[in-house]
XYZ file of C-alpha atoms in Angstrom:
627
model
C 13.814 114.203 -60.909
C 14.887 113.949 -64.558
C 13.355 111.001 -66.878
C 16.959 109.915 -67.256
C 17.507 109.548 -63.361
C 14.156 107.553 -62.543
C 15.403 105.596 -66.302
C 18.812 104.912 -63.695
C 17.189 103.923 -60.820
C 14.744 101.506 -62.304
C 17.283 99.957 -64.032
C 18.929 98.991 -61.064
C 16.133 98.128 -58.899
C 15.364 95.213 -62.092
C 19.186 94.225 -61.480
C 18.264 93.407 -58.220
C 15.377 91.812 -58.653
C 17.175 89.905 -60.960
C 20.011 89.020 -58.693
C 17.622 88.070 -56.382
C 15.670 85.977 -58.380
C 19.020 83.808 -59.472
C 19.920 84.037 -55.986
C 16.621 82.206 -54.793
C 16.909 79.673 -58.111
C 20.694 78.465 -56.943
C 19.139 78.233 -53.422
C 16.627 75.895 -54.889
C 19.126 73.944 -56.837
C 21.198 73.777 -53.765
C 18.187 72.328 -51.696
C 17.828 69.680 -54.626
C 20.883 68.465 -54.471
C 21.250 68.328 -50.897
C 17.534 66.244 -50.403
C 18.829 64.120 -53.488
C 21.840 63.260 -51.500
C 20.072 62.823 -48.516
C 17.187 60.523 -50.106
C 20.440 58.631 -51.537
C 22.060 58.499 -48.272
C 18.999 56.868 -46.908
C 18.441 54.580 -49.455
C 21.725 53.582 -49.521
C 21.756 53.379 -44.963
C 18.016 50.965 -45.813
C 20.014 48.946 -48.510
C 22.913 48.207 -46.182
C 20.433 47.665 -43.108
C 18.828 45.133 -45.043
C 21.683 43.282 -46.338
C 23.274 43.021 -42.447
C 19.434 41.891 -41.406
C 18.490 39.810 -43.903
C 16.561 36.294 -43.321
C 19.088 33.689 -43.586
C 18.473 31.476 -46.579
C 16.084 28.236 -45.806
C 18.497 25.225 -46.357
C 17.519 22.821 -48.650
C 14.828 20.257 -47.870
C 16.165 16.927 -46.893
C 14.309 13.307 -46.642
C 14.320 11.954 -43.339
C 13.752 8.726 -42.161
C 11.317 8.563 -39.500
C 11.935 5.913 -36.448
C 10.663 3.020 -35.725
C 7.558 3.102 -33.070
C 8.617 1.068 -30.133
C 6.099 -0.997 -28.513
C 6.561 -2.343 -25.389
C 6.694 -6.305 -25.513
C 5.373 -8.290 -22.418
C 8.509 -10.372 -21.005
C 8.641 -13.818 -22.063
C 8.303 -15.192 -18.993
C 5.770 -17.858 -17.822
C 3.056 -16.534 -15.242
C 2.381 -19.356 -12.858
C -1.008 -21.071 -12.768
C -2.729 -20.722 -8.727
C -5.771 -21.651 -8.639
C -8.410 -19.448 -6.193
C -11.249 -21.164 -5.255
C -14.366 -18.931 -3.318
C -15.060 -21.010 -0.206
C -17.422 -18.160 1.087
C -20.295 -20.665 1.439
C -18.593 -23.874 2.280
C -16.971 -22.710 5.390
C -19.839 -20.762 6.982
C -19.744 -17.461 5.812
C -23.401 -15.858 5.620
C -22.449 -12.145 5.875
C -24.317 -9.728 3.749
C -23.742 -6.156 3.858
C -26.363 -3.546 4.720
C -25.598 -0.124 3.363
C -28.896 0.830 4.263
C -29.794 2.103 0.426
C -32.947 2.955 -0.528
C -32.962 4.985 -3.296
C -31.894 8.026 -1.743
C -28.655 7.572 -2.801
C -26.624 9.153 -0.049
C -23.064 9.317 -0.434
C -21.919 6.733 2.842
C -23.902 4.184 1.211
C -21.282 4.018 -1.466
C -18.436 3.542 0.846
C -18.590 0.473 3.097
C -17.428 -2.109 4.172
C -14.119 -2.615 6.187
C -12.879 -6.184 6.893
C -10.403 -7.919 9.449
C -8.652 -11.255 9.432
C -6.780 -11.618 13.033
C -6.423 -13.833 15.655
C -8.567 -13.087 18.374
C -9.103 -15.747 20.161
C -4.862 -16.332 20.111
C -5.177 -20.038 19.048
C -3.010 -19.810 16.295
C -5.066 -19.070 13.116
C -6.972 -16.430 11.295
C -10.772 -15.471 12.592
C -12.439 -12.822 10.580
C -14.426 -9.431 10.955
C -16.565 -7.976 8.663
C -17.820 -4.650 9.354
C -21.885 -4.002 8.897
C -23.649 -0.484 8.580
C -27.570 -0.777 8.941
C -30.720 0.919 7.792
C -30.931 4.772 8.403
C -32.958 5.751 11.612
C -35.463 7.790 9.543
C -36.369 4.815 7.080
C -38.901 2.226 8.118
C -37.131 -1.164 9.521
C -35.780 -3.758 7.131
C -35.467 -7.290 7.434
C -31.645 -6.570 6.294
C -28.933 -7.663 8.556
C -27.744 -4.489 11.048
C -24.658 -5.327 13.123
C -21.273 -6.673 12.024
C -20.328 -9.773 12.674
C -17.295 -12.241 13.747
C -16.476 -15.450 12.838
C -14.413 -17.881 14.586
C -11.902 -20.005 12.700
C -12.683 -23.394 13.968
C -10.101 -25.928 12.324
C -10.381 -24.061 9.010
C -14.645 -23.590 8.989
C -15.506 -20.586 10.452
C -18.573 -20.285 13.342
C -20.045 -16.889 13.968
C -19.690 -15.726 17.530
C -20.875 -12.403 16.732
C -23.476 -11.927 19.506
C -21.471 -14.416 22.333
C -18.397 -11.908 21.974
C -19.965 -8.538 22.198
C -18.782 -7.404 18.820
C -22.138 -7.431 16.832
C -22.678 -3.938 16.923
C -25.133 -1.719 15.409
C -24.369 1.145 13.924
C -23.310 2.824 10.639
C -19.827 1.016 10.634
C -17.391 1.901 7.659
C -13.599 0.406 8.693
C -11.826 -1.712 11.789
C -8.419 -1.209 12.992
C -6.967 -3.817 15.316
C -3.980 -4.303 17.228
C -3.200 -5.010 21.584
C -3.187 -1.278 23.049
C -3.095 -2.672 26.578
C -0.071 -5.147 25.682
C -1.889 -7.827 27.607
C -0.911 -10.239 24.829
C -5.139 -10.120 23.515
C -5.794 -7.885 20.284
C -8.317 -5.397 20.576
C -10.474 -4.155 17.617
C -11.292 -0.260 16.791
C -14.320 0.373 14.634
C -15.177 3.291 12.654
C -18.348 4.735 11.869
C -20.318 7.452 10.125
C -20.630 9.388 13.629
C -18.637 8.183 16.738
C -16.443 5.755 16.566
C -15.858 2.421 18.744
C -13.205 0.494 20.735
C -13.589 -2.757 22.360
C -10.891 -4.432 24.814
C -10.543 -8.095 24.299
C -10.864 -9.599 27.772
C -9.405 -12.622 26.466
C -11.912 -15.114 27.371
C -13.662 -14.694 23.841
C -15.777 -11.829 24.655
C -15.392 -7.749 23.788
C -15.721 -5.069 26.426
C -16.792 -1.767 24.486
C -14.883 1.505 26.602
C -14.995 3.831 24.477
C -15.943 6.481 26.628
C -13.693 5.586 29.355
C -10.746 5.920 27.063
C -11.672 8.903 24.883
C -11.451 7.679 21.232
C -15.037 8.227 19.846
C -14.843 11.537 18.363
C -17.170 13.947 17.500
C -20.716 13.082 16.432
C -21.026 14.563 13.243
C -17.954 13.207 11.825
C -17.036 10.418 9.100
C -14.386 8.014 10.132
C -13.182 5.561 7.591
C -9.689 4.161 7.590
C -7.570 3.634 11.077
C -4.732 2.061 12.226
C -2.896 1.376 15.475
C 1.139 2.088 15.473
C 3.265 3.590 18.116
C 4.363 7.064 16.914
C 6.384 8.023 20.182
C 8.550 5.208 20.719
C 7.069 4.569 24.110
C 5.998 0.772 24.166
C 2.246 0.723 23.341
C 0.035 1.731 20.268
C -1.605 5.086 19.764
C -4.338 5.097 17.414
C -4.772 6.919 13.957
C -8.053 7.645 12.581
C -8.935 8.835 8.890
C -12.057 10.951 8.408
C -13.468 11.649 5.009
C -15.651 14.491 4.442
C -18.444 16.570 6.302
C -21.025 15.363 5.736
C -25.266 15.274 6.668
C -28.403 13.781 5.224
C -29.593 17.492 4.853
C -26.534 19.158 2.337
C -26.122 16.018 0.547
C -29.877 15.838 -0.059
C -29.642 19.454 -0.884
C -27.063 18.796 -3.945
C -29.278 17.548 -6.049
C -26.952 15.265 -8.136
C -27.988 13.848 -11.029
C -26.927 11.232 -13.517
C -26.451 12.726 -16.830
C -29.577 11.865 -18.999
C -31.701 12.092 -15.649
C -32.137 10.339 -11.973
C -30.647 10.927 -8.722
C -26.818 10.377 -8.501
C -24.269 9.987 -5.755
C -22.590 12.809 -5.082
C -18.951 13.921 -5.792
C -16.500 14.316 -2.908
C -15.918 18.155 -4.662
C -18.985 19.314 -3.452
C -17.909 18.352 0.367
C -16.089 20.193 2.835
C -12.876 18.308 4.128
C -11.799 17.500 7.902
C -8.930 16.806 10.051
C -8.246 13.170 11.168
C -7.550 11.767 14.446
C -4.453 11.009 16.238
C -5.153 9.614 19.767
C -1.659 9.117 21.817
C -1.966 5.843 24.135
C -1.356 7.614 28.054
C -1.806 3.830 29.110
C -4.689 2.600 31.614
C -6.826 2.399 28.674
C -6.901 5.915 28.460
C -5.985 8.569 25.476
C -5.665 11.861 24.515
C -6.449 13.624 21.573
C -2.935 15.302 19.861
C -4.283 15.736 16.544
C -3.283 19.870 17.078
C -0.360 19.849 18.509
C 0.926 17.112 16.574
C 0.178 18.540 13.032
C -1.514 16.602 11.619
C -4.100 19.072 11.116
C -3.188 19.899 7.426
C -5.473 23.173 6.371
C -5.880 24.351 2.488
C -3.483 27.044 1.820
C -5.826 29.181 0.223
C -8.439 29.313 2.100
C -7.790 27.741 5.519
C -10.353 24.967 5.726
C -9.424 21.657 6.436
C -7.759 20.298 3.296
C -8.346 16.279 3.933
C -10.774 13.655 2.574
C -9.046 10.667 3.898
C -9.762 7.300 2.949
C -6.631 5.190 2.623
C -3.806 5.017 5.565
C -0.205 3.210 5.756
C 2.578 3.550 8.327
C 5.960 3.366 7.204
C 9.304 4.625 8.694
C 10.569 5.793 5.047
C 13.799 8.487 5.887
C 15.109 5.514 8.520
C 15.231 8.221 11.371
C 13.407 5.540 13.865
C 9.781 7.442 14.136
C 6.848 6.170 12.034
C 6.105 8.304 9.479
C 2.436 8.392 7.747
C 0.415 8.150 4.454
C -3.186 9.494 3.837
C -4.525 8.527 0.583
C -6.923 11.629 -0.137
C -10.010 11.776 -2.381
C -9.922 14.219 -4.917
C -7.794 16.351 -3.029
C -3.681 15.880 -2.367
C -2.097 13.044 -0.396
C -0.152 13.437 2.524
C 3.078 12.916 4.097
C 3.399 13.489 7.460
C 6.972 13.088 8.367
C 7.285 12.144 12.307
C 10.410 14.184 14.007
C 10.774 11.785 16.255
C 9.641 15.077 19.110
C 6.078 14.392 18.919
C 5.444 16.653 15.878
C 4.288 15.789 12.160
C 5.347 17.837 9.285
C 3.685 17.800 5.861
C 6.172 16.782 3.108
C 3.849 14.861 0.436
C 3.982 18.212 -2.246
C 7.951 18.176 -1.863
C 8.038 14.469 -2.005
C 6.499 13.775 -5.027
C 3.496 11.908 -3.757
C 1.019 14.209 -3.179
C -0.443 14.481 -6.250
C -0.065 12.746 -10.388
C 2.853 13.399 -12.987
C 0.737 16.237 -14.153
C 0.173 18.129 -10.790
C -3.555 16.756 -10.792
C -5.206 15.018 -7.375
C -6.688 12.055 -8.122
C -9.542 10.286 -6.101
C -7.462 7.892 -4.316
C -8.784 5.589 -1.861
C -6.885 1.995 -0.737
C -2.867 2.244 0.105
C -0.245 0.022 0.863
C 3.426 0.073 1.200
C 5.846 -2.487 0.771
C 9.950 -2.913 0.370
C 10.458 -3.044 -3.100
C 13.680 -4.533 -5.341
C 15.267 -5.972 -2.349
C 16.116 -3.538 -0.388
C 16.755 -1.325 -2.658
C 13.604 0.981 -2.645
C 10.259 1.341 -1.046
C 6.581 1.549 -3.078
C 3.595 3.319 -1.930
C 1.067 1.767 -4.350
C -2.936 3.665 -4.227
C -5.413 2.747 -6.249
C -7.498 5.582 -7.565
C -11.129 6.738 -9.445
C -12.054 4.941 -12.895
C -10.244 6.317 -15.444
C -6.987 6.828 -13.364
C -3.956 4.638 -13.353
C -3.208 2.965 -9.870
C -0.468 4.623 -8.840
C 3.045 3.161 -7.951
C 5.237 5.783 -6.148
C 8.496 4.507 -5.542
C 11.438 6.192 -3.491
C 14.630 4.730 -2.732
C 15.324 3.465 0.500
C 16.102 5.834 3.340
C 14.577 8.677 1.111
C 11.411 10.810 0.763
C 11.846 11.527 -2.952
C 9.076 9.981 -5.151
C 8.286 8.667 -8.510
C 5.409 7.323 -9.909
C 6.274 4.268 -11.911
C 3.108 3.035 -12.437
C 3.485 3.134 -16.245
C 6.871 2.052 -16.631
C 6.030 -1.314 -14.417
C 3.210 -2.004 -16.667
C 0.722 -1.473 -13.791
C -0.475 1.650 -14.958
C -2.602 0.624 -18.161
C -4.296 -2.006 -17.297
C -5.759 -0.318 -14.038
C -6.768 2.829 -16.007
C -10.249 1.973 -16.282
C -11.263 0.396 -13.489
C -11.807 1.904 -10.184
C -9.967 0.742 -7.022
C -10.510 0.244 -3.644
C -8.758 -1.575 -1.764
C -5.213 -3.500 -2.239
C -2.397 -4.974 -1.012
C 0.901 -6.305 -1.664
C 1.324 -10.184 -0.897
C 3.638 -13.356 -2.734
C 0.780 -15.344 -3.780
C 2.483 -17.854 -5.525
C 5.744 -17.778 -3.311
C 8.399 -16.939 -5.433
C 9.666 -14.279 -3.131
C 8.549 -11.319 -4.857
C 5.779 -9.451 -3.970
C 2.913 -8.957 -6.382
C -0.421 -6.877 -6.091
C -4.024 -7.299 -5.690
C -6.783 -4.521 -6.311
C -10.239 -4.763 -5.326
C -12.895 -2.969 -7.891
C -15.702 -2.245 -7.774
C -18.048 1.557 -8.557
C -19.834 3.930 -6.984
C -23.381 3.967 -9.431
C -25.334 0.847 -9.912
C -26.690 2.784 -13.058
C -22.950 3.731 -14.557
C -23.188 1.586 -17.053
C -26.339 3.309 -19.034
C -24.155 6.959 -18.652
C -21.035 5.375 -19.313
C -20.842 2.043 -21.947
C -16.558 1.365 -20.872
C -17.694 1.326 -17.186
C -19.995 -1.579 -14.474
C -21.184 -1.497 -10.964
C -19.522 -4.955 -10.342
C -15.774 -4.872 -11.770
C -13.472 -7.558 -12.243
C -10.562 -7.709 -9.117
C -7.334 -8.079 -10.384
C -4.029 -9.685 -9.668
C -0.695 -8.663 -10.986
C 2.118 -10.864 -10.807
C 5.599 -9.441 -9.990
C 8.236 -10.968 -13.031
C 11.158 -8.778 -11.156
C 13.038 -5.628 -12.531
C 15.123 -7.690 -14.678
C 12.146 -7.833 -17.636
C 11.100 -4.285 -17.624
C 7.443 -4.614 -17.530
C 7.450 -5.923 -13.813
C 4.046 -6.156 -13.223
C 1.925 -8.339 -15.392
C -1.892 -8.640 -14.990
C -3.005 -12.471 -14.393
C -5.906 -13.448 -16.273
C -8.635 -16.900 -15.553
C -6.501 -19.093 -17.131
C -3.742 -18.556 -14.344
C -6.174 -17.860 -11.293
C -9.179 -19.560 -12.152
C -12.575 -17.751 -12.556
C -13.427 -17.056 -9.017
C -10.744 -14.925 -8.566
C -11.746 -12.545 -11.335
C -15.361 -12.550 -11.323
C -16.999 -8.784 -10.928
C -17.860 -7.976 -7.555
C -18.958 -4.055 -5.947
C -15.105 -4.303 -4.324
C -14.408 -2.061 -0.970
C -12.671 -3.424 1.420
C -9.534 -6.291 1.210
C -7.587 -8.296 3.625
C -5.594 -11.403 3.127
C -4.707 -14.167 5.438
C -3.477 -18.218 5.648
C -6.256 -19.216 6.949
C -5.867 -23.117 6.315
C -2.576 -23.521 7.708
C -0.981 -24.796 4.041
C 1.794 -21.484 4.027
C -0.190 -19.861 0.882
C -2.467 -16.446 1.705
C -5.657 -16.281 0.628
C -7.865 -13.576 0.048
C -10.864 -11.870 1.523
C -13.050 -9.243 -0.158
C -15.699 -6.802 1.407
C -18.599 -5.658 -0.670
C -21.132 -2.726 -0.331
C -24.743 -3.746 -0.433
C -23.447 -7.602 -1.000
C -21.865 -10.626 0.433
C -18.370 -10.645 0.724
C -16.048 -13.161 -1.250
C -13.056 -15.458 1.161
C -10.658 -17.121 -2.146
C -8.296 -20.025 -0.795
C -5.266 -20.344 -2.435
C -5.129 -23.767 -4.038
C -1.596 -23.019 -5.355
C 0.229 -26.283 -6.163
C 3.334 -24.856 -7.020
C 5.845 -26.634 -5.256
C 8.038 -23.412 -3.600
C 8.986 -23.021 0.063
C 8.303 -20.812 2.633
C 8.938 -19.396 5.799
C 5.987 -17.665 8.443
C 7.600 -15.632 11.282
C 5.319 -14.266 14.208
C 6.774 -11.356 16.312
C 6.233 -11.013 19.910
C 7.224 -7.959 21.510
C 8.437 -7.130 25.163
C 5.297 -5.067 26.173
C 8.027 -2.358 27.654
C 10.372 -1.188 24.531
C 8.285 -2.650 21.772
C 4.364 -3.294 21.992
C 3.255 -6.600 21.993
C 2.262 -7.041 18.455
C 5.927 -5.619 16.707
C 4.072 -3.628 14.885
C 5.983 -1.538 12.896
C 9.222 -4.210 13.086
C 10.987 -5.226 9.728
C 11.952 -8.609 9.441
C 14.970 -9.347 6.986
C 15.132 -12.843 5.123
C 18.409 -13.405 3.562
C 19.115 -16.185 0.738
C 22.146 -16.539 -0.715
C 22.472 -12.740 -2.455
C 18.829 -11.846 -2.250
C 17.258 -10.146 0.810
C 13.419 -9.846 1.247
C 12.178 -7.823 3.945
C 9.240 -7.164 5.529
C 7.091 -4.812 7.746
C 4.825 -5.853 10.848
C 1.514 -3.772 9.838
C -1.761 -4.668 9.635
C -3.176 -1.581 8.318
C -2.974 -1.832 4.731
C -6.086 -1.834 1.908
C -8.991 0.417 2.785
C -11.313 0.220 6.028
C -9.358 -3.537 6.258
C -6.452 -4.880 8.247
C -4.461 -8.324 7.148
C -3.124 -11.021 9.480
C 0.017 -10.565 11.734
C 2.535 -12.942 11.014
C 4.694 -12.424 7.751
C 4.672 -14.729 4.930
C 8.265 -15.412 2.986
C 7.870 -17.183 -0.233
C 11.549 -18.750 -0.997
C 10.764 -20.399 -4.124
C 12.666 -23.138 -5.093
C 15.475 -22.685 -2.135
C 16.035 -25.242 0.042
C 17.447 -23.323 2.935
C 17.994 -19.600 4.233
C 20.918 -18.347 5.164
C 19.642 -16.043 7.626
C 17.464 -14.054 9.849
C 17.356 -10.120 11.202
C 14.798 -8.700 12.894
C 14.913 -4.879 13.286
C 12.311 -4.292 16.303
C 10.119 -1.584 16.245
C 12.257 0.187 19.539
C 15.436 0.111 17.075
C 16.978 -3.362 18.641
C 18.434 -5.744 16.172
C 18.122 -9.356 16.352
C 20.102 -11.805 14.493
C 18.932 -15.304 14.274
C 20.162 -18.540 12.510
C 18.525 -20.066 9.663
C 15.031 -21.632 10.636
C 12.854 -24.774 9.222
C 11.394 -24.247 5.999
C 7.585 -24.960 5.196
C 6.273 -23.641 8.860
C 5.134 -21.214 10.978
C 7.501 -19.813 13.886
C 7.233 -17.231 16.814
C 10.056 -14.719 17.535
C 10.276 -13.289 20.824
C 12.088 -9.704 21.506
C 14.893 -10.797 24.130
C 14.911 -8.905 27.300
C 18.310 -7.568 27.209
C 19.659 -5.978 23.623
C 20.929 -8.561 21.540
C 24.829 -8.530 20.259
């Protein structure tokens, strides 16, 4: 090839290399452009996405004026002065309790004693029983007193007939339930032990005949019985028999625990560290015999999670609260829920305290709850389970309304709530003790360590009871603590509280107060109220056929001018205690009622004309059903 051809051809191999290179630089450019549009696009999509996303501007700060705290104010009202005066010693009463202590410290020795003011002896006033526990069989033999004991009111002194009427037994004896199973018109008494229980047929000649064998009701050995109550469940006539049995318990595990007081020493121990049980429910077959339905009943309430029994039962109340016609019941449980059992009226209990409200506190907590009671409350508007409850817990005040199984704790909003927070309750009750026609509340107090005070400065062995006055729903604050200028200092002076039971035991229309200690003597207050207001005392007598003997479980309606006060036959109310029979109306200053209904246990209603004021009367259930 010539020089000028390969002069030719590498001129237009460097004309292609040229193109090429321009070709790649306006590729280049072209990439530029395109990423700088694309980085613009972006920014531009970011700029727009912010400004639709943007935090909305903080308004401006404002001054604002903050509310006035409102504190409640105690009503000005004027609590009435009553006067309680202890007549323990001056009519006869030498009863000391044995809770067989020794410095052990087992837990039953914290939990006695039961007491009962009744008429045994049918003579128209109160006699009283106080329930006794005794040394443990493997300590040496005290010089302590060992049975329980009655005492015979004998034209307002009382005698002790303990050992003449076969009821000074022996035995480790927490709580009494009494009421006339047999409806042969003589009450017979039920008493509950640590172990098997007891019942004793009045023979009605002043002495006790113990059959508890014979009719089936002592229960198994190893088992803790505390609160019990008679009430007829089936609507047949007579009383069946409920029983309330606290934890399982033995020297040996509870000796095992090991509890101790904080800064050192031997302690009680806690109800936590127990296993729960199932109570009794013994249905009356008559012939002085009955049979245990506790299973087939339901009242065997088991833990949901793990299947063991869920109850530690202390406190028990009857009360027919969805007005179907069947009893219903209340256990007040330690440390674990309450219960509800809801009576079908088909033999069959069905556990409703979770989905009523009264199972546990506002918060969903258990609390250690102990003594019960129930009573009608704002007329006849409502009903109110009060239970008093572990130091440090408010007595509670669960109120439904009437015909209803729908709960509330008002314990706060009635003003009983504070001033029960710190001390710890045993038993109560409702009664009028100053007759005004409203019914107020008394707590006994009283804890668990002798030594709490050196572990704990706010709290005492001995505790002060208390009394709350009712100043009605019209004043907010309904429930008002009475101090010593009001009751007097007998009243009020620290005592080891258990047990509570109230009674007119002097005949005067007023109810005075009995109170059960552990490891003590017990304290009987008379009411020395000078007050001025009537009242009205109604004993019901039932047929023996439709309604047992006793009413219980009747509701007795008083009606003056627009107020109505009722009232419920029941005797088991407090903890390990029953109260007297016959119902007590305060009227106040009224001069005259303007009527009567009795709504019998068996669902008869009796209408009755207005009775005399300032006494005592008997009510008999006719034979035929009343118009």
């Amino acid at each position: 090839m010539s020089s000028k051809s390969r002069n030719e051809n590498d001129v237009s191999q460097d004309e292609l290399v040229e193109e090429e290179l321009r070709d790649d630089a306006e590729i280049g450019r072209a990439m530029r452009r395109s990423l700088l549009v694309l980085v613009a696009l972006i920014g531009v999509s970011a700029a727009v996405a912010y400004w639709l996303s943007r935090p909305k501007p903080l308004p401006p700060i404002r001054e604002t004026k903050l509310a006035k705290v409102q504190t409640r104010e105690i009503p000005d009202v004027q609590i009435p002065v009553v006067k309680y005066t202890n007549v323990t010693d001056e009519l006869g009463i030498d009863f000391e309790h044995n809770n067989g202590a020794t410095g052990a410290k087992l837990l039953p020795e914290t939990m006695g004693g039961g007491a009962a003011m009744f008429d045994f002896d049918n003579d128209g006033d109160q006699d009283i029983l106080l329930v006794n526990s005794k040394d443990w069989p493997w300590d040496p033999p005290s010089d302590r007193a060992a049975t329980s004991a009655l005492y015979r009111n004998d034209s307002g002194r009382f005698v002790d007939v303990s050992q003449s009427s076969g009821l000074n037994l022996s035995d480790y004896a927490m709580g009494v339930a009494v009421g006339d199973f047999d409806n042969d018109e003589h009450v017979d008494v039920f008493i509950t032990c640590v172990g098997s229980n007891h019942l004793f047929r009045n023979q009605g000649d002043g002495r006790f005949e113990e059959i508890t064998e014979s009719a089936g009701v002592g229960g198994d050995a190893d088992r803790w019985s505390t609160s019990a109550g008679w009430f007829d469940y089936d609507n047949d006539g007579d009383l069946d028999l409920m029983v309330c049995n606290y934890v399982q318990w033995s020297r040996e595990y509870d000796q095992s625990q090991n509890f101790q007081l904080v800064g050192g020493g031997r302690a009680y121990g806690r109800p936590q560290n127990f296993e729960g049980t199932f109570p009794y429910l013994y249905r009356n077959d008559g012939g002085g015999k009955f049979v245990d339905v506790s299973e087939e009943a339901g009242i065997q309430i088991r833990n949901p999670a793990t299947g063991v029994p869920l109850s530690k039962s202390l406190g028990l109340a009857f009360c027919d609260f969805d007005s179907n016609g069947w009893m219903d019941v209340i256990i007040a449980n330690d440390t674990v829920q309450n219960l509800l059992l809801r009576n079908d009226g088909r033999g069959h209990f069905t556990e409703v305290g979770a989905l009523s409200g009264i199972a546990f506190d506002s918060s969903g907590n258990a609390r250690g709850a102990m003594g019960i009671d129930v009573a009608s409350f704002r007329g006849r508007k409502a009903m109110a389970v009060a239970i008093g409850n572990f130091s440090n817990e408010m007595t509670a005040l669960y109120v439904t309304k009437a015909g209803q199984m729908q709960f509330y704790d008002e314990a706060i909003s009635t003003g009983l709530g504070p001033s029960t927070r710190l001390l710890l309750t045993f038993g109560l009750f409702y009664l009028d003790y100053d007759l005004d026609g409203r019914s107020d509340l008394f707590c006994s107090n009283g804890h668990l360590e002798e030594d709490i005070n050196r572990v704990q400065p706010s709290q005492h062995y001995e505790q002060p009871p208390q009394l709350f006055w009712n100043a009605g729903p019209e004043h907010g604050t309904e429930f008002l603590a009475v101090d010593q200028q009001h009751v007097g200092p007998d009243l009020l002076k620290p005592i080891a509280g258990r047990g509570a039971a109230y009674a007119d035991i002097d005949g005067d229309g007023d109810l005075d107060i009995l109170i059960a200690s552990t490891g003590r003597r017990p304290r009987l207050l008379r009411n020395d109220q000078q007050l001025g207001n009537h009242w009205l005392r109604l004993t019901l007598r039932g047929d023996g056929k439709h309604c047992n003997r006793d009413a219980i479980g009747s509701w007795v309606e008083v009606v003056v001018g627009d107020d109505v006060q009722r009232q419920q036959v029941m005797p088991t109310r407090s903890y390990l205690s029953q109260v007297e029979l016959p119902l007590t109306f305060g009227l106040g200053s009224a001069e005259k009622i303007d009527g009567i209904v009795v709504h019998w246990a068996d669902g008869l209603q009796q209408k009755l004309d207005p009775l005399e004021l300032d006494q005592g009367h008997v009510i008999t259930r006719p034979d035929a059903d009343a118009p």
